[in-house]
């Protein structure tokens, strides 16, 4: 886990998106940590009957470290993209 800064980094990292079914927006801010450790996912997913659709929205908190958040994101993505 990263250390803390003397002052928070308040720059915003907006990430809008859309597909034929949904529109969404996500935004991140680093804050007091020395590096950004969170990640998110906004992903269209394949449903079992292939004529249906779904959308996966997730925020993965990096309090266990950026590697943990990235690992969780990849495994959610791999699971739902089959």
XYZ file of N, CA and C in Angstrom:
246
model
N 0.844 -1.173 0.000
C 0.000 0.000 0.000
C 0.883 1.227 0.000
N 0.415 2.244 -0.665
C 1.183 3.463 -0.762
C 1.133 4.276 0.516
N 2.094 5.184 0.640
C 2.123 6.092 1.771
C 1.167 7.242 1.549
N 1.262 8.219 2.434
C 0.374 9.369 2.354
C 1.141 10.621 1.960
N 0.452 11.536 1.320
C 1.013 12.812 0.887
C 0.754 13.880 1.940
N 1.461 15.001 1.830
C 1.236 16.128 2.731
C -0.083 16.837 2.431
N -0.501 16.772 1.174
C -1.767 17.387 0.751
C -2.411 16.468 -0.287
N -3.721 16.412 -0.343
C -4.371 15.515 -1.307
C -4.219 16.006 -2.742
N -4.144 15.061 -3.660
C -4.195 15.386 -5.090
C -5.669 15.335 -5.473
N -6.206 16.476 -5.845
C -7.645 16.591 -6.090
C -8.015 16.567 -7.565
N -7.042 16.316 -8.425
C -7.346 16.211 -9.851
C -8.322 15.067 -10.072
N -9.311 15.296 -10.902
C -10.320 14.281 -11.196
C -9.953 13.556 -12.485
N -10.335 12.315 -12.561
C -10.065 11.477 -13.714
C -11.394 10.945 -14.250
N -12.154 11.777 -14.983
C -13.456 11.319 -15.479
C -13.301 10.275 -16.582
N -14.213 9.319 -16.606
C -14.184 8.242 -17.592
C -15.616 7.953 -18.036
N -16.170 8.780 -18.937
C -17.528 8.517 -19.421
C -17.504 7.404 -20.469
N -18.630 6.756 -20.643
C -18.712 5.720 -21.661
C -20.140 5.438 -22.038
N -20.297 4.710 -23.117
C -21.630 4.299 -23.553
C -21.501 3.133 -24.526
N -22.587 2.429 -24.683
C -22.719 1.435 -25.736
C -24.162 1.534 -26.221
N -24.619 0.591 -26.992
C -25.968 0.726 -27.541
C -27.076 0.594 -26.503
N -26.743 0.148 -25.280
C -27.747 -0.066 -24.242
C -27.654 0.906 -23.067
N -26.454 1.378 -22.753
C -26.229 2.140 -21.529
C -25.343 3.354 -21.781
N -25.484 4.326 -20.894
C -24.540 5.430 -20.770
C -24.115 5.464 -19.314
N -22.857 5.760 -19.057
C -22.377 5.788 -17.679
C -21.236 6.773 -17.536
N -20.913 7.026 -16.318
C -19.764 7.867 -16.012
C -19.110 7.376 -14.730
N -17.821 7.410 -14.720
C -17.047 7.075 -13.527
C -16.017 8.186 -13.352
N -15.624 8.413 -12.127
C -14.642 9.457 -11.871
C -13.790 9.034 -10.681
N -12.494 9.253 -10.782
C -11.573 8.871 -9.710
C -10.770 10.087 -9.265
N -10.358 10.048 -8.019
C -9.485 11.081 -7.464
C -8.480 10.388 -6.550
N -7.231 10.707 -6.705
C -6.172 10.052 -5.934
C -6.240 10.353 -4.449
N -6.496 11.580 -4.104
C -6.604 11.947 -2.691
C -5.266 11.982 -1.979
N -5.224 11.446 -0.770
C -4.049 11.525 0.101
C -2.985 10.471 -0.182
N -3.315 9.447 -0.931
C -2.359 8.364 -1.195
C -1.256 8.815 -2.150
N -0.092 8.185 -2.052
C 1.025 8.562 -2.918
C 0.847 8.043 -4.342
N -0.069 7.119 -4.552
C -0.390 6.650 -5.902
C -1.858 6.215 -5.937
N -2.414 6.212 -7.141
C -3.797 5.769 -7.301
C -3.816 4.255 -7.213
N -4.641 3.732 -6.333
C -4.672 2.296 -6.107
C -6.017 1.671 -6.456
N -6.997 2.483 -6.809
C -8.334 1.982 -7.144
C -8.444 1.798 -8.656
N -9.387 0.984 -9.066
C -9.710 0.844 -10.481
C -11.200 0.546 -10.609
N -11.726 0.645 -11.815
C -13.146 0.370 -12.031
C -13.335 -0.326 -13.375
N -14.533 -0.849 -13.549
C -14.869 -1.530 -14.795
C -16.306 -1.169 -15.185
N -16.511 -0.942 -16.464
C -17.830 -0.721 -17.059
C -17.821 -1.553 -18.331
N -18.386 -2.737 -18.281
C -18.180 -3.707 -19.354
C -19.485 -4.390 -19.744
N -19.796 -4.391 -21.034
C -20.920 -5.170 -21.544
C -20.570 -6.644 -21.374
N -21.513 -7.447 -20.910
C -21.221 -8.860 -20.650
C -22.120 -9.770 -21.476
N -21.585 -10.934 -21.786
C -22.333 -11.956 -22.505
C -23.200 -12.716 -21.521
N -24.469 -12.849 -21.842
C -25.392 -13.596 -20.998
C -25.494 -15.022 -21.533
N -25.899 -15.963 -20.679
C -25.918 -17.372 -21.096
C -26.758 -17.645 -22.344
N -27.874 -16.924 -22.526
C -28.729 -17.260 -23.667
C -28.379 -16.464 -24.936
N -27.321 -15.682 -24.896
C -26.743 -14.947 -26.035
C -27.670 -13.938 -26.700
N -28.985 -13.979 -26.426
C -29.863 -12.956 -26.983
C -30.109 -11.848 -25.953
N -29.664 -12.077 -24.737
C -29.778 -11.076 -23.685
C -28.432 -10.384 -23.490
N -28.468 -9.250 -22.855
C -27.246 -8.513 -22.578
C -27.271 -8.086 -21.120
N -26.123 -7.786 -20.618
C -25.987 -7.268 -19.266
C -24.815 -6.306 -19.228
N -24.714 -5.611 -18.148
C -23.625 -4.647 -17.995
C -23.017 -4.850 -16.615
N -21.719 -4.941 -16.564
C -20.994 -5.074 -15.310
C -20.403 -3.725 -14.941
N -20.777 -3.224 -13.777
C -20.192 -2.006 -13.230
C -19.533 -2.392 -11.915
N -18.301 -2.031 -11.722
C -17.630 -2.371 -10.473
C -16.561 -1.367 -10.117
N -16.391 -1.168 -8.838
C -15.306 -0.345 -8.298
C -14.477 -1.254 -7.416
N -13.187 -1.290 -7.663
C -12.284 -2.151 -6.925
C -11.360 -1.271 -6.094
N -11.573 -1.314 -4.809
C -10.857 -0.462 -3.862
C -9.434 -0.967 -3.683
N -8.481 -0.085 -3.805
C -7.081 -0.466 -3.748
C -6.464 -0.443 -2.372
N -7.272 -0.523 -1.315
C -6.677 -0.495 0.015
C -5.779 -1.700 0.276
N -5.927 -2.760 -0.504
C -5.012 -3.893 -0.418
C -3.841 -3.732 -1.368
N -3.774 -2.593 -2.037
C -2.737 -2.326 -3.027
C -3.325 -2.329 -4.423
N -2.677 -1.616 -5.330
C -3.153 -1.528 -6.713
C -3.192 -2.903 -7.372
N -2.249 -3.766 -7.025
C -2.195 -5.097 -7.630
C -3.454 -5.898 -7.304
N -3.952 -5.775 -6.083
C -5.156 -6.501 -5.668
C -6.369 -5.992 -6.447
N -6.501 -4.669 -6.570
C -7.616 -4.088 -7.313
C -7.556 -4.505 -8.780
N -6.372 -4.474 -9.392
C -6.219 -4.891 -10.792
C -6.517 -6.378 -10.970
N -6.086 -7.199 -10.031
C -6.351 -8.639 -10.076
C -7.862 -8.898 -10.046
N -8.555 -8.245 -9.132
C -10.008 -8.418 -9.026
C -10.697 -7.979 -10.316
N -10.291 -6.856 -10.861
C -10.880 -6.351 -12.107
C -10.699 -7.360 -13.233
N -9.483 -7.872 -13.404
C -9.211 -8.821 -14.480
C -10.021 -10.096 -14.326
N -10.150 -10.580 -13.097
C -10.882 -11.827 -12.899
C -12.392 -11.642 -13.066
N -12.919 -10.509 -12.703
C -14.330 -10.225 -12.987
C -14.523 -10.154 -14.496
N -13.641 -9.441 -15.171
C -13.744 -9.273 -16.622
C -13.642 -10.624 -17.319
N -12.670 -11.436 -16.931
C -12.497 -12.753 -17.570
C -13.694 -13.660 -17.327
N -14.278 -13.579 -16.147
C -15.431 -14.421 -15.805
C -16.648 -14.047 -16.634
N -16.906 -12.763 -16.794
C -18.134 -12.315 -17.458
C -17.985 -12.150 -18.964
N -16.796 -12.259 -19.498
C -16.612 -12.094 -20.938
C -16.597 -13.432 -21.674
N -16.796 -14.531 -20.973
C -16.782 -15.855 -21.616
C -17.988 -16.047 -22.493
